[in-house]
mmCIF file of C-alpha atoms and ligand atoms in Angstrom:
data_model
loop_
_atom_site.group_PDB
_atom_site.id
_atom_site.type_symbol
_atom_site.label_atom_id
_atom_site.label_comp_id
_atom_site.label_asym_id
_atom_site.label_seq_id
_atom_site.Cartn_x
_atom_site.Cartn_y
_atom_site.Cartn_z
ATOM 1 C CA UNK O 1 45.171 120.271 105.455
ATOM 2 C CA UNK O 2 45.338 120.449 101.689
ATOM 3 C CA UNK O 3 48.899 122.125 102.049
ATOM 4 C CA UNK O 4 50.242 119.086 103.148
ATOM 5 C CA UNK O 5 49.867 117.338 100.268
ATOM 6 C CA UNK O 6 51.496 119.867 97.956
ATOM 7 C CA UNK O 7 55.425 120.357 97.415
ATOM 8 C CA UNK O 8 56.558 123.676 99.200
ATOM 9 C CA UNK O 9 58.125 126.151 96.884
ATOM 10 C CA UNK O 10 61.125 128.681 98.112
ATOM 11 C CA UNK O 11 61.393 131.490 94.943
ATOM 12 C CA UNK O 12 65.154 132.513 95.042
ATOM 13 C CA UNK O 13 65.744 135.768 93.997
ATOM 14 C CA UNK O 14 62.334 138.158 94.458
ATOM 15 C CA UNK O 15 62.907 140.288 90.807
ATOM 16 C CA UNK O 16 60.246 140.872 88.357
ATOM 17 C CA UNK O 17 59.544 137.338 86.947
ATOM 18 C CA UNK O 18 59.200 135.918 90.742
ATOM 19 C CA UNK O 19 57.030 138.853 91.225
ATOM 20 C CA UNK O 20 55.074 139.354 88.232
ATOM 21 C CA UNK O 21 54.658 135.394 87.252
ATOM 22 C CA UNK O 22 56.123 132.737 89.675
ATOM 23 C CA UNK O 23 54.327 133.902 92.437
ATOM 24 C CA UNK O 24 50.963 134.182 91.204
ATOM 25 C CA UNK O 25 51.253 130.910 89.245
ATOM 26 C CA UNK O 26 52.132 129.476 92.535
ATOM 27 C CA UNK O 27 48.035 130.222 93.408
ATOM 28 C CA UNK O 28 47.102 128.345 90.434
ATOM 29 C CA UNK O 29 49.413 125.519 91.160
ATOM 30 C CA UNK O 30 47.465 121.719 91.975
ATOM 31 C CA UNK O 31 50.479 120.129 93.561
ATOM 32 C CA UNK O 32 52.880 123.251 94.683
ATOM 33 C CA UNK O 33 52.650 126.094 96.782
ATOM 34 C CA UNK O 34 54.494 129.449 98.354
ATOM 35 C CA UNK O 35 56.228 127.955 100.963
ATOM 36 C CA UNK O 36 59.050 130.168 101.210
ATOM 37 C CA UNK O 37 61.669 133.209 99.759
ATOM 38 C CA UNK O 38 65.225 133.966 99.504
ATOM 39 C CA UNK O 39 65.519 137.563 98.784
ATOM 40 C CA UNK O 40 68.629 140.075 99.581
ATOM 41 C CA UNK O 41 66.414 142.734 99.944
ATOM 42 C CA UNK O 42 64.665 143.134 104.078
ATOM 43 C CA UNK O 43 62.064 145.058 102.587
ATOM 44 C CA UNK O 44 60.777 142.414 100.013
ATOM 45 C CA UNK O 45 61.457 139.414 102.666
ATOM 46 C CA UNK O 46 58.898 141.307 105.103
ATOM 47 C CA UNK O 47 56.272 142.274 102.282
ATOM 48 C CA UNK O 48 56.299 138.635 101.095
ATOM 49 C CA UNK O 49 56.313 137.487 104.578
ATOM 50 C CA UNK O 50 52.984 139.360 104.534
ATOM 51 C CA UNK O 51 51.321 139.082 101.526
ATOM 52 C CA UNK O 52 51.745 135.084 101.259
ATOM 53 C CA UNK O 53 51.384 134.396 104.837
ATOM 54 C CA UNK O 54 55.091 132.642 105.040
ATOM 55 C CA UNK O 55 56.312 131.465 108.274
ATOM 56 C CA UNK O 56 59.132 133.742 109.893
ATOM 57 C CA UNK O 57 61.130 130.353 109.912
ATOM 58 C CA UNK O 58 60.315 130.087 105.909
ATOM 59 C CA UNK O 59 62.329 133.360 104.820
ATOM 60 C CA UNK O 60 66.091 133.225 103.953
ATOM 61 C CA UNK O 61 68.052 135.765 102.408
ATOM 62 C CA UNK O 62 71.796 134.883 100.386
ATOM 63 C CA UNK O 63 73.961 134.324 103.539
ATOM 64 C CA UNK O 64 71.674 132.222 105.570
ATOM 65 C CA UNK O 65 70.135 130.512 102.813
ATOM 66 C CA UNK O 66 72.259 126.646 103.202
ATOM 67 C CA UNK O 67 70.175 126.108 106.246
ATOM 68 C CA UNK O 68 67.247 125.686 104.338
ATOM 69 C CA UNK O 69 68.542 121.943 104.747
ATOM 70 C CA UNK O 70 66.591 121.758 107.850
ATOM 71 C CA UNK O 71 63.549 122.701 106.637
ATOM 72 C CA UNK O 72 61.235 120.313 105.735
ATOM 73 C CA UNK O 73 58.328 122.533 104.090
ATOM 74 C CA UNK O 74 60.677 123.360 101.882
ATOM 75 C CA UNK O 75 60.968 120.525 98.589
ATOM 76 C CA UNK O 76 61.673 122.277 96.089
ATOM 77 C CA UNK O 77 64.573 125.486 95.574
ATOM 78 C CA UNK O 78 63.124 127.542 92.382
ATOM 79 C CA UNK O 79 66.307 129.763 91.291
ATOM 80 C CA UNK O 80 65.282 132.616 89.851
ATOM 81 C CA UNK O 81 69.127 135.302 90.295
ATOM 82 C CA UNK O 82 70.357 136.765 87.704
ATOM 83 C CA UNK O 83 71.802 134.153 85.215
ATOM 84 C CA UNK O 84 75.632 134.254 86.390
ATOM 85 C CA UNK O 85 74.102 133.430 89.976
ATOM 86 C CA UNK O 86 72.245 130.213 88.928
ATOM 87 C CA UNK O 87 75.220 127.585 89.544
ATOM 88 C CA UNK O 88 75.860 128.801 92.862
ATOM 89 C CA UNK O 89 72.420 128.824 94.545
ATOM 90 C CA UNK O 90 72.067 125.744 92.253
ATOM 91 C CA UNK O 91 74.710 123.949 93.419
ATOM 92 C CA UNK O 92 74.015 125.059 96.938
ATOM 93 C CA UNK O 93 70.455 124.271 96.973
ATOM 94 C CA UNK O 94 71.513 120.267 95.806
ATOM 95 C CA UNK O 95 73.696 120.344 99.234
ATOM 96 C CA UNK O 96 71.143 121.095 101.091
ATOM 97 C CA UNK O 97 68.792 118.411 99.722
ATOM 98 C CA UNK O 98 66.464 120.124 97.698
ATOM 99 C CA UNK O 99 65.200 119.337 94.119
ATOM 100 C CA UNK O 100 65.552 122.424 91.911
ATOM 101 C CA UNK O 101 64.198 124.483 89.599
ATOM 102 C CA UNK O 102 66.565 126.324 87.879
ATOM 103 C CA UNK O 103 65.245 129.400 85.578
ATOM 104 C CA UNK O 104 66.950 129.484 81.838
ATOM 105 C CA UNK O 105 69.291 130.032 80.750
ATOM 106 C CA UNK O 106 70.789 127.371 83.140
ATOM 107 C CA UNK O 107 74.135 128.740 83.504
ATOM 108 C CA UNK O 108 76.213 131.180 81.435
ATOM 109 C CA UNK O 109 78.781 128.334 80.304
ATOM 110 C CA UNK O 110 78.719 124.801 79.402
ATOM 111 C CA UNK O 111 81.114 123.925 82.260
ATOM 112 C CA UNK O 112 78.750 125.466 84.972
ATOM 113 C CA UNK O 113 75.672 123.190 83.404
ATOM 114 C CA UNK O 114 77.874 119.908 83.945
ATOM 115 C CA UNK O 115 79.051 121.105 87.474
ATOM 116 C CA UNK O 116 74.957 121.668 87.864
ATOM 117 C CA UNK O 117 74.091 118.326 87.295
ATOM 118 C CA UNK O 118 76.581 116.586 88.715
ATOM 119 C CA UNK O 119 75.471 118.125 92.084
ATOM 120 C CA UNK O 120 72.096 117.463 91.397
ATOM 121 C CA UNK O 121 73.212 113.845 91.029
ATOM 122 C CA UNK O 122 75.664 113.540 93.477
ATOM 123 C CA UNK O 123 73.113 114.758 96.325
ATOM 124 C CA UNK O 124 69.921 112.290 94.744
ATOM 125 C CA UNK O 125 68.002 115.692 93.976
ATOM 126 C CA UNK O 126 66.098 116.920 90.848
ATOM 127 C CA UNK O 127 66.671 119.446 88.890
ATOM 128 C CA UNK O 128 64.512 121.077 85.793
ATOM 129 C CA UNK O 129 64.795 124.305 83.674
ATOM 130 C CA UNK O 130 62.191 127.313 84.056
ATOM 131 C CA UNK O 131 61.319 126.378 80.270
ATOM 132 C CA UNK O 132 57.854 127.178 80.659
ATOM 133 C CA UNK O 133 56.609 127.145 76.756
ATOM 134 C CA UNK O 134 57.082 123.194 77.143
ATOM 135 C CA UNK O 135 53.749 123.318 79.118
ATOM 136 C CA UNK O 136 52.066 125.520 76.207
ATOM 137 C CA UNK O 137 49.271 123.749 74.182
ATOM 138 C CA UNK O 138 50.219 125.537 71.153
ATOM 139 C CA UNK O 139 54.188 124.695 71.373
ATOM 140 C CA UNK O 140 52.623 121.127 72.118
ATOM 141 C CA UNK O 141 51.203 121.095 68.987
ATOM 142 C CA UNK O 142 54.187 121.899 66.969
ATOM 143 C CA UNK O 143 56.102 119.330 68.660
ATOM 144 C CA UNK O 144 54.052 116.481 66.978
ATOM 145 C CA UNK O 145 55.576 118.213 63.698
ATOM 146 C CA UNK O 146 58.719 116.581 64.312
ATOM 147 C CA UNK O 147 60.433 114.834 61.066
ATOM 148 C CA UNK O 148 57.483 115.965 58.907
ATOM 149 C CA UNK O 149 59.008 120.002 59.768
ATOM 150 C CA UNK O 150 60.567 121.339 56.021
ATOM 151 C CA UNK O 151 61.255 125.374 57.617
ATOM 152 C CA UNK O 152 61.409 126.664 60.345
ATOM 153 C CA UNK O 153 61.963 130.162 61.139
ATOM 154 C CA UNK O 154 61.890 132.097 64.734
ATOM 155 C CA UNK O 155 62.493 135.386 65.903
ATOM 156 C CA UNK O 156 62.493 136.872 69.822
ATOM 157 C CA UNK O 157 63.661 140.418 70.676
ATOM 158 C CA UNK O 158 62.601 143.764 72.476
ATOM 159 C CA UNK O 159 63.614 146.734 73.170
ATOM 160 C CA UNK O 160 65.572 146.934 76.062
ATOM 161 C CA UNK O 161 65.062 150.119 77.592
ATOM 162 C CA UNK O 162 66.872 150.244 81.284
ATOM 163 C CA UNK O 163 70.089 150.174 80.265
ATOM 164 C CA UNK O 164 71.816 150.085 83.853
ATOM 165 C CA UNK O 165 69.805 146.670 84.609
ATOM 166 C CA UNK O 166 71.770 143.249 84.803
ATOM 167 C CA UNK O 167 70.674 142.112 81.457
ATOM 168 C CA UNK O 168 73.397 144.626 80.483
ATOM 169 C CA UNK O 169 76.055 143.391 82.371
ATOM 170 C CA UNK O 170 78.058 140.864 80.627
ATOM 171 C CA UNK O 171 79.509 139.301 84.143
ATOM 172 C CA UNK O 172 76.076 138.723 85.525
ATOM 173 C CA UNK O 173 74.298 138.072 82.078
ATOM 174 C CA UNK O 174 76.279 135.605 80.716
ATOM 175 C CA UNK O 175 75.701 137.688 77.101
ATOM 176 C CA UNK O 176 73.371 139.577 75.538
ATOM 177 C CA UNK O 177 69.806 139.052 73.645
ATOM 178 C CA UNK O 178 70.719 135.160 73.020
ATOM 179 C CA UNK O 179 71.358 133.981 76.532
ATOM 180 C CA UNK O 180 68.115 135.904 77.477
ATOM 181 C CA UNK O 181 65.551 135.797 74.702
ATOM 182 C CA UNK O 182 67.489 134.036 71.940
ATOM 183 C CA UNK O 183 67.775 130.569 73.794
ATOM 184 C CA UNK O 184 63.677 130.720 73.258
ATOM 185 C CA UNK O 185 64.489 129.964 69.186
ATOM 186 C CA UNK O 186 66.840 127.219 69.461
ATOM 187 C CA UNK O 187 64.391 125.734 71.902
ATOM 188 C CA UNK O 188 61.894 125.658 69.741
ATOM 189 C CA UNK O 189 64.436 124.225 67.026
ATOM 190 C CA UNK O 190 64.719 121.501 69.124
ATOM 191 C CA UNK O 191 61.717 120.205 70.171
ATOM 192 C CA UNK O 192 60.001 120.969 67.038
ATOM 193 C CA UNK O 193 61.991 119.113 64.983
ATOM 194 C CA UNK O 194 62.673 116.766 67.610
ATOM 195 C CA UNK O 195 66.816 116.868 66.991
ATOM 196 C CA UNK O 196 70.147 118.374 68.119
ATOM 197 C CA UNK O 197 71.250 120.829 65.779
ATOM 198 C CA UNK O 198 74.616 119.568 64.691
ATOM 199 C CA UNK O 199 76.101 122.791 63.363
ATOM 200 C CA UNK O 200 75.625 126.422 63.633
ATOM 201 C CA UNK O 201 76.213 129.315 61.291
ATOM 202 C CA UNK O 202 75.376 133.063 63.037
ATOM 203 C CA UNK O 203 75.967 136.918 62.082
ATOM 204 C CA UNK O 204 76.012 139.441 64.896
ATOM 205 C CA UNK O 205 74.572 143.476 64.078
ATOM 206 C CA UNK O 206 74.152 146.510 66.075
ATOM 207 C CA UNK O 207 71.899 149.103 65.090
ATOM 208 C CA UNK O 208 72.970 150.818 68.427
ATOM 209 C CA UNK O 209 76.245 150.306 68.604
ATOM 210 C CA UNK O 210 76.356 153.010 71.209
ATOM 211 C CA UNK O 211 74.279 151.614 73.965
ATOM 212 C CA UNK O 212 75.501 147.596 73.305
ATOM 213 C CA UNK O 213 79.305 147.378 73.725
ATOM 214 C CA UNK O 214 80.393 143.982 75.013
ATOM 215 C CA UNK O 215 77.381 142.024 74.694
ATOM 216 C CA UNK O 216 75.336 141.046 71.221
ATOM 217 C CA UNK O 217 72.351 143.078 70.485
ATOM 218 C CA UNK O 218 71.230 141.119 67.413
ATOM 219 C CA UNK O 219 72.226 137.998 66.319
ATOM 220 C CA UNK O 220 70.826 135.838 63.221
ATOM 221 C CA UNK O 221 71.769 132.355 63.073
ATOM 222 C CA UNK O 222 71.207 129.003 61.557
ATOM 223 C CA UNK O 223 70.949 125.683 62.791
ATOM 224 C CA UNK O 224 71.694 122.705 60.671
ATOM 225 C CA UNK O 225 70.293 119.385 61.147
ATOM 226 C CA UNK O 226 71.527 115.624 59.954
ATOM 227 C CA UNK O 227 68.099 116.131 57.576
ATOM 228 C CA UNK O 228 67.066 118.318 55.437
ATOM 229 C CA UNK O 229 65.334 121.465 57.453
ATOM 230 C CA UNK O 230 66.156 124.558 56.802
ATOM 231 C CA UNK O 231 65.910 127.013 59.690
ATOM 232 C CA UNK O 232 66.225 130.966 60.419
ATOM 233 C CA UNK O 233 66.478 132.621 64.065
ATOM 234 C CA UNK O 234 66.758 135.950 64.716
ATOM 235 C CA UNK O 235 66.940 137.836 68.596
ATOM 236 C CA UNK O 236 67.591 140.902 69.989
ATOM 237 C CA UNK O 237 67.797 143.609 72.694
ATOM 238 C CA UNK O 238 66.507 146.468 70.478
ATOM 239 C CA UNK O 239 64.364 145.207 67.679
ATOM 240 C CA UNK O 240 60.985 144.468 68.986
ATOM 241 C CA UNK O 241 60.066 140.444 67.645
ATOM 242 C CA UNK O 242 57.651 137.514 68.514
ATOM 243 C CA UNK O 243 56.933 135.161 65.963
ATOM 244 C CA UNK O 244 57.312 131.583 65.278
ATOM 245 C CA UNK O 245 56.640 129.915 61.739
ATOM 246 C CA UNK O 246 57.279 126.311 60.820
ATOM 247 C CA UNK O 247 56.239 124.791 57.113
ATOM 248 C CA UNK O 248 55.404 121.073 57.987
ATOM 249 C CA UNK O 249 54.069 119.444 54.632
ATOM 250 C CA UNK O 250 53.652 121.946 52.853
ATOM 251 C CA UNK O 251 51.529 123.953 55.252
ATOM 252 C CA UNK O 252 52.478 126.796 56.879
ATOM 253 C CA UNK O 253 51.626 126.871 61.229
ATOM 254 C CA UNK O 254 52.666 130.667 62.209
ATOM 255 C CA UNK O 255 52.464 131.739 65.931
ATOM 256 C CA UNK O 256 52.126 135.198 66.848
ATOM 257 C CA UNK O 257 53.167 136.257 69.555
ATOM 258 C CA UNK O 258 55.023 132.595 70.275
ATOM 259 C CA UNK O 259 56.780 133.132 72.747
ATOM 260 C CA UNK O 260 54.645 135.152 75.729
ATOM 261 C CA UNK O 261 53.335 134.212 78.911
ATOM 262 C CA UNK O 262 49.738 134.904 77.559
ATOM 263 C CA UNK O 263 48.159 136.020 74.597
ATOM 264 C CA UNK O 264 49.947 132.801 71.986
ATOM 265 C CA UNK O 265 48.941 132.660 68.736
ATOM 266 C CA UNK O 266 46.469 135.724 69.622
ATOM 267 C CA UNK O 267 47.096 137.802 66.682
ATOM 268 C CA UNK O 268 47.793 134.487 64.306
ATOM 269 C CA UNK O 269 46.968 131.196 64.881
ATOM 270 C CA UNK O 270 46.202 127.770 63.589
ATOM 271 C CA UNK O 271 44.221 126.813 66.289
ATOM 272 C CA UNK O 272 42.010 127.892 69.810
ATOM 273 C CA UNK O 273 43.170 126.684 73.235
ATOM 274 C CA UNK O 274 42.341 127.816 76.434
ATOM 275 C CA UNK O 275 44.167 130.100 78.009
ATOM 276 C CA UNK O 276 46.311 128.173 80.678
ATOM 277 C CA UNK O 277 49.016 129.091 82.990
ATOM 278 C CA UNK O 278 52.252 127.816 81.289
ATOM 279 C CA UNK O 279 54.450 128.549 84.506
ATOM 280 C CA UNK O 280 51.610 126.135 87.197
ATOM 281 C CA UNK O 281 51.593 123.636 84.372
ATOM 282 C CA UNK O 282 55.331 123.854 83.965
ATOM 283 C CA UNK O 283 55.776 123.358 88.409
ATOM 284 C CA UNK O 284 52.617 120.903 88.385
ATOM 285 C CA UNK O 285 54.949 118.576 85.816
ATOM 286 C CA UNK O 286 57.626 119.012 88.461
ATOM 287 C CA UNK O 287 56.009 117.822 91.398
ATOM 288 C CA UNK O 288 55.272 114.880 89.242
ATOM 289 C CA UNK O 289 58.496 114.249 88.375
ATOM 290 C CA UNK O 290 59.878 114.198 91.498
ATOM 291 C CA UNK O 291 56.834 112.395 93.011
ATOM 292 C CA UNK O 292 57.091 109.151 90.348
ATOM 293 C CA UNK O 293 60.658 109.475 90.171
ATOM 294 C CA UNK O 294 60.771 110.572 86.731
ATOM 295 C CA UNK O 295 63.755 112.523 84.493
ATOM 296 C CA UNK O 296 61.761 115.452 83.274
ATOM 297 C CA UNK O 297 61.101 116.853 80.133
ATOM 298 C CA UNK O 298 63.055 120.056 80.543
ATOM 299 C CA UNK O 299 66.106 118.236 82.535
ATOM 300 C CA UNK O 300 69.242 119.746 83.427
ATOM 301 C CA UNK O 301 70.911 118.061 80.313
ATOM 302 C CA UNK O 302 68.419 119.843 77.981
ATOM 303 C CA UNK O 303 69.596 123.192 79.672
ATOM 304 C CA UNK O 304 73.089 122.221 79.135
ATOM 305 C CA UNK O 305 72.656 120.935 75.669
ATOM 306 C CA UNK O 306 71.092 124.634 74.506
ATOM 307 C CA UNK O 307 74.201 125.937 76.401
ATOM 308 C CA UNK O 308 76.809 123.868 74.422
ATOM 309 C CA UNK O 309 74.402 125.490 70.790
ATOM 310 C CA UNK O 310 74.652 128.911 72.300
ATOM 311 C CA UNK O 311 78.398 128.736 72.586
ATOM 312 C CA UNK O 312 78.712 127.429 69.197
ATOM 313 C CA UNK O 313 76.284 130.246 67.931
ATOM 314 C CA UNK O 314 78.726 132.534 69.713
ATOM 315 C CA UNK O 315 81.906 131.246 67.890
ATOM 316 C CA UNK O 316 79.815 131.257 64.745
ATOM 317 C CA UNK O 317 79.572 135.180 65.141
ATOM 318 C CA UNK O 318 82.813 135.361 65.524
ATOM 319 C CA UNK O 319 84.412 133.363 63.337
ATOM 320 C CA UNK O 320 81.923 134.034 60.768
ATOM 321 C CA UNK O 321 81.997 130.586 59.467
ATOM 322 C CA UNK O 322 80.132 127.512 60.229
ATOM 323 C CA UNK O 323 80.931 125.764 63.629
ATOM 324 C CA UNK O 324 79.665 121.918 64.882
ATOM 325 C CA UNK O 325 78.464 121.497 67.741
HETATM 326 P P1 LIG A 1 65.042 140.963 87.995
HETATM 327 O O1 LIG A 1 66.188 141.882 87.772
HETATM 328 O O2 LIG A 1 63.676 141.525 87.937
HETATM 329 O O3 LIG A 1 65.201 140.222 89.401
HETATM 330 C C1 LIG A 1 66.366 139.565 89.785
HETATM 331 C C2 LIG A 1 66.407 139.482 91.315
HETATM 332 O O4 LIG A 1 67.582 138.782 91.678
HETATM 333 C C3 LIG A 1 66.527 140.825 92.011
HETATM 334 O O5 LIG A 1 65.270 141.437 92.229
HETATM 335 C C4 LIG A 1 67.202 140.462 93.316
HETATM 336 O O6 LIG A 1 66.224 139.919 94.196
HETATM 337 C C5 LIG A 1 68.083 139.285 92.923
HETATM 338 N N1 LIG A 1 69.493 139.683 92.786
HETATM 339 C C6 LIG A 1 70.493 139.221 93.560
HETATM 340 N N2 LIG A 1 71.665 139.745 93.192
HETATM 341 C C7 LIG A 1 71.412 140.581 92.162
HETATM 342 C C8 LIG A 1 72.232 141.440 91.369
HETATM 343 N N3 LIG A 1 73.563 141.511 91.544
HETATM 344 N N4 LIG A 1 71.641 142.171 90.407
HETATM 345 C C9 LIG A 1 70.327 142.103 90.203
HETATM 346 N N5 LIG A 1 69.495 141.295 90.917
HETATM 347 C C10 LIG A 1 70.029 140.541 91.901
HETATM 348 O O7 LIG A 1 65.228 139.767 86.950
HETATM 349 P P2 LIG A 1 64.110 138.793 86.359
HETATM 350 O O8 LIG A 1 63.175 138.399 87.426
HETATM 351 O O9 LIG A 1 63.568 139.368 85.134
HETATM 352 O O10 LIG A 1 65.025 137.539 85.915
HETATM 353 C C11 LIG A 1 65.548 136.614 86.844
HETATM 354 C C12 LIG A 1 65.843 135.290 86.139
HETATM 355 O O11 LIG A 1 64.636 134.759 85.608
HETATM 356 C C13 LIG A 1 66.802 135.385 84.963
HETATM 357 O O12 LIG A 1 67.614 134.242 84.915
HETATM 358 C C14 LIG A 1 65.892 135.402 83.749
HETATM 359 O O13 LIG A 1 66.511 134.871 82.597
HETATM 360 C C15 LIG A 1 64.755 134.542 84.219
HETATM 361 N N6 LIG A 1 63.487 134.893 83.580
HETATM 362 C C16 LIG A 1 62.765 133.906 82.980
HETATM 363 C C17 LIG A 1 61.585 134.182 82.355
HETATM 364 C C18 LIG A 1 60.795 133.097 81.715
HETATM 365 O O14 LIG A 1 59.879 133.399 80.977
HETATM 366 N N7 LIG A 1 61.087 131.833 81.984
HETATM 367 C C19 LIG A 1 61.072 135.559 82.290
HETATM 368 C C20 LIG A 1 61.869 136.519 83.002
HETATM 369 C C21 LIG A 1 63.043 136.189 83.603
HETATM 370 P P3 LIG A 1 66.249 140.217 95.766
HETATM 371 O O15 LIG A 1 66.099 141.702 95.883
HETATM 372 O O16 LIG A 1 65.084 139.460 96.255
HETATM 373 O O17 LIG A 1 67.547 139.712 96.304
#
């Protein structure tokens, strides 16, 4: 049977993304399929049950989830909880022998990342980061910019209309627009230009200062590189954004929208692909990794590396002055 050759998939956590994307990407997938969910919620365990044809055996919810150990259609843990969950089901899913996909950001701190991979590690698992514009033809093609990339500007934000959702809540957010949206700019810093920023300057605003208390709505910021680039970021919770413009000799490559599941580059581009499934590609690349025994491209250490900028953009804010990372 054709499953048998594919890497069974448990989706953690049955919210909107698992919903909406994961699960139908999971059709598209060559080497990965539904093979299981974790899910709080009785209801959604039984309708998935249903709708994907998952063994009884197959569904898990939060307390019972560590015995997934014993399951052996189960390769690969996809963690997709609220960000302040991650490390835990993480960290849990290593013990039990799984490799791991971990959705972004990785953690809310620096600290949980390390405490991630060392698990991962310790217990001979994988682990990767839901960092699904890797796997995009058109963020591809910027990435062969590299050293030749002058500018580079980015901006990411929307307006975030349920205000009693998690996104709001600082203890199970991590932060605000940055951790959610923001971490999609200094991505894109990074593997366009190919570098680690080095230091970080950032400004913090609030048109609504009513509705955004303890977490950032919008936040500019800066990274600086050990060569001349100079780069612009901007994300937030209320100002709708989706752009992406790098000046690479002199020519200018703008993507708009950049950073959707579909639709790149629709409205402005600098070149036609087909429209492909970035979140199959990105799981197809995973079951390669693990299969050849390779690091992959969006490793643990990348997420904690865009954790350890995101702190420093944080300081920035708030020490309005210019902090290394
Ligand atoms: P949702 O709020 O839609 O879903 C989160 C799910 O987590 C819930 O449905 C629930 O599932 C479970 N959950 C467990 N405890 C809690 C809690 N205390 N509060 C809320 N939910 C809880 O979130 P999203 O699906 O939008 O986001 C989930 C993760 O995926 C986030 O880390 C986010 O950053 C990431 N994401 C990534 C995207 C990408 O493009 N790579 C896009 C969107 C999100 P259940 O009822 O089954 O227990």
């Amino acid at each position: 049977d054709q499953k048998s050759k594919k890497l069974g998939v448990a989706l953690v956590g049955l919210g909107r993304y698992s919903t909406n994307e994961l699960a139908v990407a999971l059709q598209a997938t060559q080497s990965c399929y539904l093979a299981g969910v974790v899910s709080g919620t009785p209801e959604k365990r039984d309708f998935w049950a249903d709708q994907y044809n998952l063994k009884p055996e197959n569904i898990y919810d939060y307390d019972n989830f560590d015995r997934i150990a014993d399951n052996k259609d189960i390769d690969i843990v996809y963690v997709v909880l609220p960000n302040s969950m991650h490390a835990e089901f993480v960290i849990r899913a290593a013990q039990a022998g799984k490799h791991v996909i971990c959705e972004k950001p990785l953690g809310i701190s620096s600290a949980e990342c390390l405490q991630m991979i060392n698990a991962c590690k310790k217990h001979g698992v994988k682990l990767s980061v839901g960092y699904r514009l890797h796997f995009d033809p058109y963020h591809q093609y910027l990435m062969q910019l590299s050293d030749k990339v002058q500018y580079l500007e980015a901006s990411n934000g929307y307006t975030l209309k349920d205000h009693s959702e998690w996104r709001m809540d600082k203890s199970l957010a991590g932060g605000g627009a940055l951790m959610n949206i923001g971490i999609y700019c200094l991505q894109s810093a990074c593997y366009v230009t190919g570098k680690t920023p080095i230091s970080v300057t950032a400004q913090a605003t609030k048109t609504r200062p009513d509705l955004f208390k303890d977490i950032e709505e919008t936040l500019s910021f800066q990274l600086q590189f050990d060569r001349g680039v100079s780069t612009n970021f901007v994300t937030s919770h209320q100002l709708p954004m989706n752009r992406l413009m790098a000046i690479s000799e002199g020519r200018e490559y703008t993507l708009s929208p950049a950073f959707s599941y579909r639709g790149i580059g629709k409205k402005y581009a600098f070149e036609q692909y087909k429209e492909l499934s970035q979140q199959a590609a990105q799981m197809d690349d995973f079951a390669t990794v693990i299969r050849k025994n390779k690091v992959s491209s969006v490793s643990g250490e990348m997420g904690l590396r865009d954790l350890r900028i995101i702190e420093a953009i944080y300081e920035a804010a708030d020490a309005r002055k210019p902090i290394s990372i």
